[in-house]
Amino acid sequence: MSTGGSAGDTAGNAGDTAGDTANQIISVAAVDDHPIVLDGIANWITGADAAGTVRVVATAAGVDALLAGPGRGADVVLLDLDLQDGTTVEDNVAALLAAGPAVLVLAASDRPVSVRAAIRAGALGYVLKSEEAGQVRQAIATVAAGRDWISPRLAYIFATDEAPDRPALSPQEARALRLYATGMPMKSVARRMMIGEETVKQYVGRVREKYSRAGRAAPTKMELYYRAVEDGYLPPPPPPKPRNPPSR
């Protein structure tokens, strides 16, 4: 599978990934410590896939076992969030990424802290086991193309979460973050907010201070952008448009 940039929400991904993955078979492996899940995962994901775009090539109860077999070469690994083998999602995501596959977390939980931990570790997407199979296939196609997947439901969770590592920003601080993190100079932010440039600098400074206290320092504008996306203040960037082949 070829890789690209970042993705947006569910609605935006569906159409864009269709073109990227047309006529391609995405190989998928799964890690879950519930045998009933592993036994049914192939039928669940591929059952209504008339085009045959997704193929499950391996399943295992742990990451080490999966990487010791054909699952190591999969395009995408569906990773259960809460394996009961003493491993952490951060370690599991890191091991899978080092081996090559993209990681799509498949979990029963939509706890904001868990979602963010998986995404920060490098997983490109996070889907719930309660999702429709078609939604999961769309997420798989998006992640296989190297783009992020986040559903509107999870975006809402990010935006409304009050976890300790998600700083509480005032409305003006949040607005300054949204404008500044998307690339606007301070002067432009000040004009848009109809306040002085020094006041904008104070807002942005307070935002940085709050993220630093929460253990998620963002000293650069790019890091502020990442924090804004992680916490739902900004949507993920749209996927790149496919380039037209040169005419002959």
Coordinates of C-alpha atoms in Angstrom, one line a residue:
M1 CA 0.0 0.0 0.0
S2 CA 1.2 3.5 -0.7
T3 CA 1.3 6.1 2.0
G4 CA 0.2 9.7 2.1
G5 CA -0.5 12.6 4.5
S6 CA -3.1 13.1 7.3
A7 CA -6.8 12.6 7.1
G8 CA -10.0 14.2 8.3
D9 CA -13.2 12.8 9.7
T10 CA -15.3 9.9 8.7
A11 CA -17.3 11.6 6.0
G12 CA -14.3 13.1 4.3
N13 CA -12.3 9.9 4.4
A14 CA -14.8 7.6 2.7
G15 CA -14.7 9.2 -0.7
D16 CA -11.0 10.0 -0.8
T17 CA -9.8 6.5 0.3
A18 CA -12.1 4.8 -2.2
G19 CA -9.9 6.1 -5.1
D20 CA -6.7 5.3 -3.3
T21 CA -7.6 1.7 -2.6
A22 CA -9.5 0.8 -5.7
N23 CA -8.4 -2.6 -7.2
Q24 CA -6.0 -3.1 -4.2
I25 CA -6.3 -5.7 -1.6
I26 CA -5.4 -4.5 1.9
S27 CA -3.9 -7.2 4.1
V28 CA -5.1 -7.0 7.7
A29 CA -3.9 -8.8 10.9
A30 CA -5.6 -8.7 14.3
V31 CA -4.4 -8.8 17.9
D32 CA -7.0 -9.6 20.5
D33 CA -6.9 -11.8 23.6
H34 CA -10.5 -12.8 23.3
P35 CA -10.8 -16.0 21.2
I36 CA -14.4 -15.3 20.2
V37 CA -13.3 -12.0 18.7
L38 CA -10.4 -13.5 16.7
D39 CA -12.6 -16.3 15.5
G40 CA -15.2 -13.9 14.1
I41 CA -13.1 -11.0 13.0
A42 CA -12.6 -12.1 9.4
N43 CA -16.3 -12.6 8.8
W44 CA -17.1 -9.3 10.6
I45 CA -14.8 -7.2 8.5
T46 CA -15.0 -9.0 5.1
G47 CA -18.5 -10.4 5.3
A48 CA -20.2 -7.6 3.3
D49 CA -17.1 -6.6 1.3
A50 CA -18.4 -7.5 -2.1
A51 CA -15.3 -5.9 -3.8
G52 CA -12.9 -8.1 -1.8
T53 CA -10.7 -5.1 -0.8
V54 CA -9.8 -6.4 2.7
R55 CA -8.2 -9.7 3.5
V56 CA -7.4 -11.0 7.0
V57 CA -4.0 -12.7 6.9
A58 CA -3.3 -13.5 10.5
T59 CA -4.6 -13.2 14.1
A60 CA -2.9 -13.6 17.4
A61 CA -3.5 -13.1 21.1
G62 CA -0.4 -11.0 21.6
V63 CA 1.8 -8.7 19.6
D64 CA 4.9 -10.8 19.9
A65 CA 3.0 -13.9 18.6
L66 CA 1.6 -11.9 15.7
L67 CA 5.0 -10.5 14.7
A68 CA 6.5 -14.0 14.7
G69 CA 4.2 -15.0 11.9
P70 CA 2.7 -13.7 8.7
G71 CA 1.0 -10.9 10.5
R72 CA 4.3 -9.1 10.4
G73 CA 3.8 -8.3 6.7
A74 CA 0.3 -7.0 7.0
D75 CA -0.6 -3.5 5.7
V76 CA -2.7 -2.8 8.8
V77 CA -2.9 -4.4 12.3
L78 CA -6.1 -4.1 14.3
L79 CA -4.9 -3.9 17.9
D80 CA -7.0 -4.5 20.9
L81 CA -6.5 -1.7 23.4
D82 CA -6.7 -3.7 26.6
L83 CA -4.6 -6.9 26.3
Q84 CA -4.3 -8.7 29.6
D85 CA -0.7 -9.8 29.1
G86 CA 1.0 -7.0 31.0
T87 CA 1.8 -5.0 27.9
T88 CA 0.8 -1.3 27.4
V89 CA -0.8 0.1 24.3
E90 CA 2.2 2.4 23.9
D91 CA 4.6 -0.5 23.8
N92 CA 2.4 -2.6 21.5
V93 CA 2.0 0.3 19.0
A94 CA 5.7 0.9 19.0
A95 CA 6.5 -2.7 18.4
L96 CA 4.1 -2.9 15.5
L97 CA 5.3 0.3 13.9
A98 CA 8.9 -0.8 14.2
A99 CA 8.0 -4.0 12.2
G100 CA 6.2 -2.0 9.5
P101 CA 2.4 -2.3 9.7
A102 CA 0.2 0.7 10.3
V103 CA -1.8 0.4 13.5
L104 CA -5.6 0.8 13.9
V105 CA -6.7 0.4 17.5
L106 CA -9.9 -1.6 17.8
A107 CA -11.4 -1.3 21.3
A108 CA -14.5 -1.6 23.3
S109 CA -13.7 1.6 25.2
D110 CA -13.9 5.2 24.1
R111 CA -12.2 6.6 27.2
P112 CA -10.6 9.9 26.1
V113 CA -7.3 9.1 28.0
S114 CA -7.1 5.8 26.2
V115 CA -7.9 7.2 22.8
R116 CA -5.2 9.9 23.2
A117 CA -2.6 7.4 24.5
A118 CA -3.0 5.2 21.4
I119 CA -2.9 8.1 19.0
R120 CA 0.2 9.7 20.7
A121 CA 1.9 6.3 20.6
G122 CA 1.6 6.4 16.8
A123 CA -1.6 4.6 16.0
L124 CA -3.2 6.2 12.9
G125 CA -6.7 5.4 13.9
Y126 CA -9.0 4.3 16.7
V127 CA -12.3 2.4 16.1
L128 CA -14.8 0.9 18.5
K129 CA -15.9 -2.7 18.4
S130 CA -19.5 -1.4 18.2
E131 CA -18.9 0.3 14.8
E132 CA -20.5 -1.1 11.7
A133 CA -18.3 -3.3 9.6
G134 CA -18.4 -0.8 6.7
Q135 CA -17.1 1.9 9.0
V136 CA -14.2 -0.3 10.1
R137 CA -13.3 -1.1 6.5
Q138 CA -13.3 2.7 5.7
A139 CA -10.9 3.2 8.7
I140 CA -8.7 0.3 7.5
A141 CA -8.5 1.8 4.0
T142 CA -7.7 5.3 5.4
V143 CA -5.0 3.9 7.7
A144 CA -3.5 1.7 5.0
A145 CA -3.1 4.8 2.9
G146 CA -1.0 6.4 5.7
R147 CA -3.7 8.8 6.9
D148 CA -5.4 9.4 10.3
W149 CA -8.9 8.2 11.0
I150 CA -11.0 9.8 13.6
S151 CA -14.8 9.6 13.7
P152 CA -17.1 12.5 14.6
R153 CA -18.0 10.7 17.9
L154 CA -14.3 10.5 19.0
A155 CA -13.7 14.1 17.8
Y156 CA -16.5 15.1 20.2
I157 CA -15.0 13.1 23.0
F158 CA -11.7 15.0 22.5
A159 CA -13.5 18.3 22.5
T160 CA -15.5 17.7 25.7
D161 CA -12.9 15.7 27.6
E162 CA -11.8 17.2 31.0
A163 CA -9.0 14.7 31.7
P164 CA -6.0 16.1 33.7
D165 CA -3.8 16.2 30.6
R166 CA -6.3 18.2 28.6
P167 CA -5.9 21.8 29.8
A168 CA -9.1 23.8 30.4
L169 CA -8.9 26.7 28.0
S170 CA -11.0 29.8 28.2
P171 CA -13.1 30.6 25.1
Q172 CA -10.6 33.4 24.1
E173 CA -7.6 31.1 24.7
A174 CA -9.2 28.4 22.6
R175 CA -10.0 30.8 19.8
A176 CA -6.5 32.2 19.8
L177 CA -5.1 28.7 19.7
R178 CA -7.3 27.7 16.8
L179 CA -6.3 30.8 14.7
Y180 CA -2.6 30.8 15.6
A181 CA -2.0 27.1 15.3
T182 CA -3.4 27.0 11.8
G183 CA -0.6 29.4 10.6
M184 CA -1.9 32.9 11.2
P185 CA 0.7 35.5 12.4
M186 CA 0.0 37.1 15.7
K187 CA -1.1 40.4 14.0
S188 CA -3.7 38.6 11.9
V189 CA -5.0 36.7 14.9
A190 CA -5.3 40.1 16.7
R191 CA -7.3 41.6 13.8
R192 CA -9.6 38.6 13.6
M193 CA -10.3 38.6 17.3
M194 CA -10.4 42.5 17.3
I195 CA -8.0 42.7 20.2
G196 CA -4.4 43.9 20.6
E197 CA -1.4 41.8 19.5
E198 CA 0.0 41.8 23.0
T199 CA -3.2 40.4 24.3
V200 CA -3.0 37.6 21.7
K201 CA 0.5 36.9 22.8
Q202 CA -0.7 36.6 26.4
Y203 CA -3.5 34.1 25.4
V204 CA -1.0 32.0 23.4
G205 CA 1.5 32.2 26.2
R206 CA -1.1 31.0 28.7
V207 CA -2.1 28.1 26.4
R208 CA 1.5 27.0 26.2
E209 CA 1.9 27.3 30.0
K210 CA -1.2 25.1 30.6
Y211 CA 0.0 22.4 28.2
S212 CA 3.4 22.5 29.8
R213 CA 1.8 22.0 33.3
A214 CA -0.2 19.1 31.9
G215 CA 2.9 17.3 30.7
R216 CA 2.3 18.1 27.0
A217 CA 4.6 20.9 26.3
A218 CA 4.1 22.8 23.0
P219 CA 7.0 25.3 22.6
T220 CA 6.6 25.5 18.8
K221 CA 3.7 26.5 16.6
M222 CA 3.6 23.1 15.0
E223 CA 3.4 21.4 18.4
L224 CA 0.6 23.7 19.3
Y225 CA -1.2 22.6 16.1
Y226 CA -0.7 18.9 17.1
R227 CA -2.2 19.6 20.6
A228 CA -5.1 21.5 19.0
V229 CA -5.9 18.5 16.8
E230 CA -5.4 15.9 19.6
D231 CA -7.8 17.8 21.8
G232 CA -10.5 18.5 19.2
Y233 CA -9.9 22.3 18.9
L234 CA -9.0 21.7 15.2
P235 CA -10.0 18.9 12.8
P236 CA -7.3 16.7 11.4
P237 CA -5.9 18.0 8.1
P238 CA -7.7 16.9 4.9
P239 CA -6.0 14.1 2.9
P240 CA -3.9 15.2 -0.1
K241 CA -5.8 15.3 -3.4
P242 CA -4.6 12.6 -5.8
R243 CA -2.4 13.9 -8.6
N244 CA -3.5 13.5 -12.1
P245 CA -1.1 11.5 -14.2
P246 CA 0.8 13.6 -16.8
S247 CA -0.8 13.6 -20.2
R248 CA 1.0 12.0 -23.0

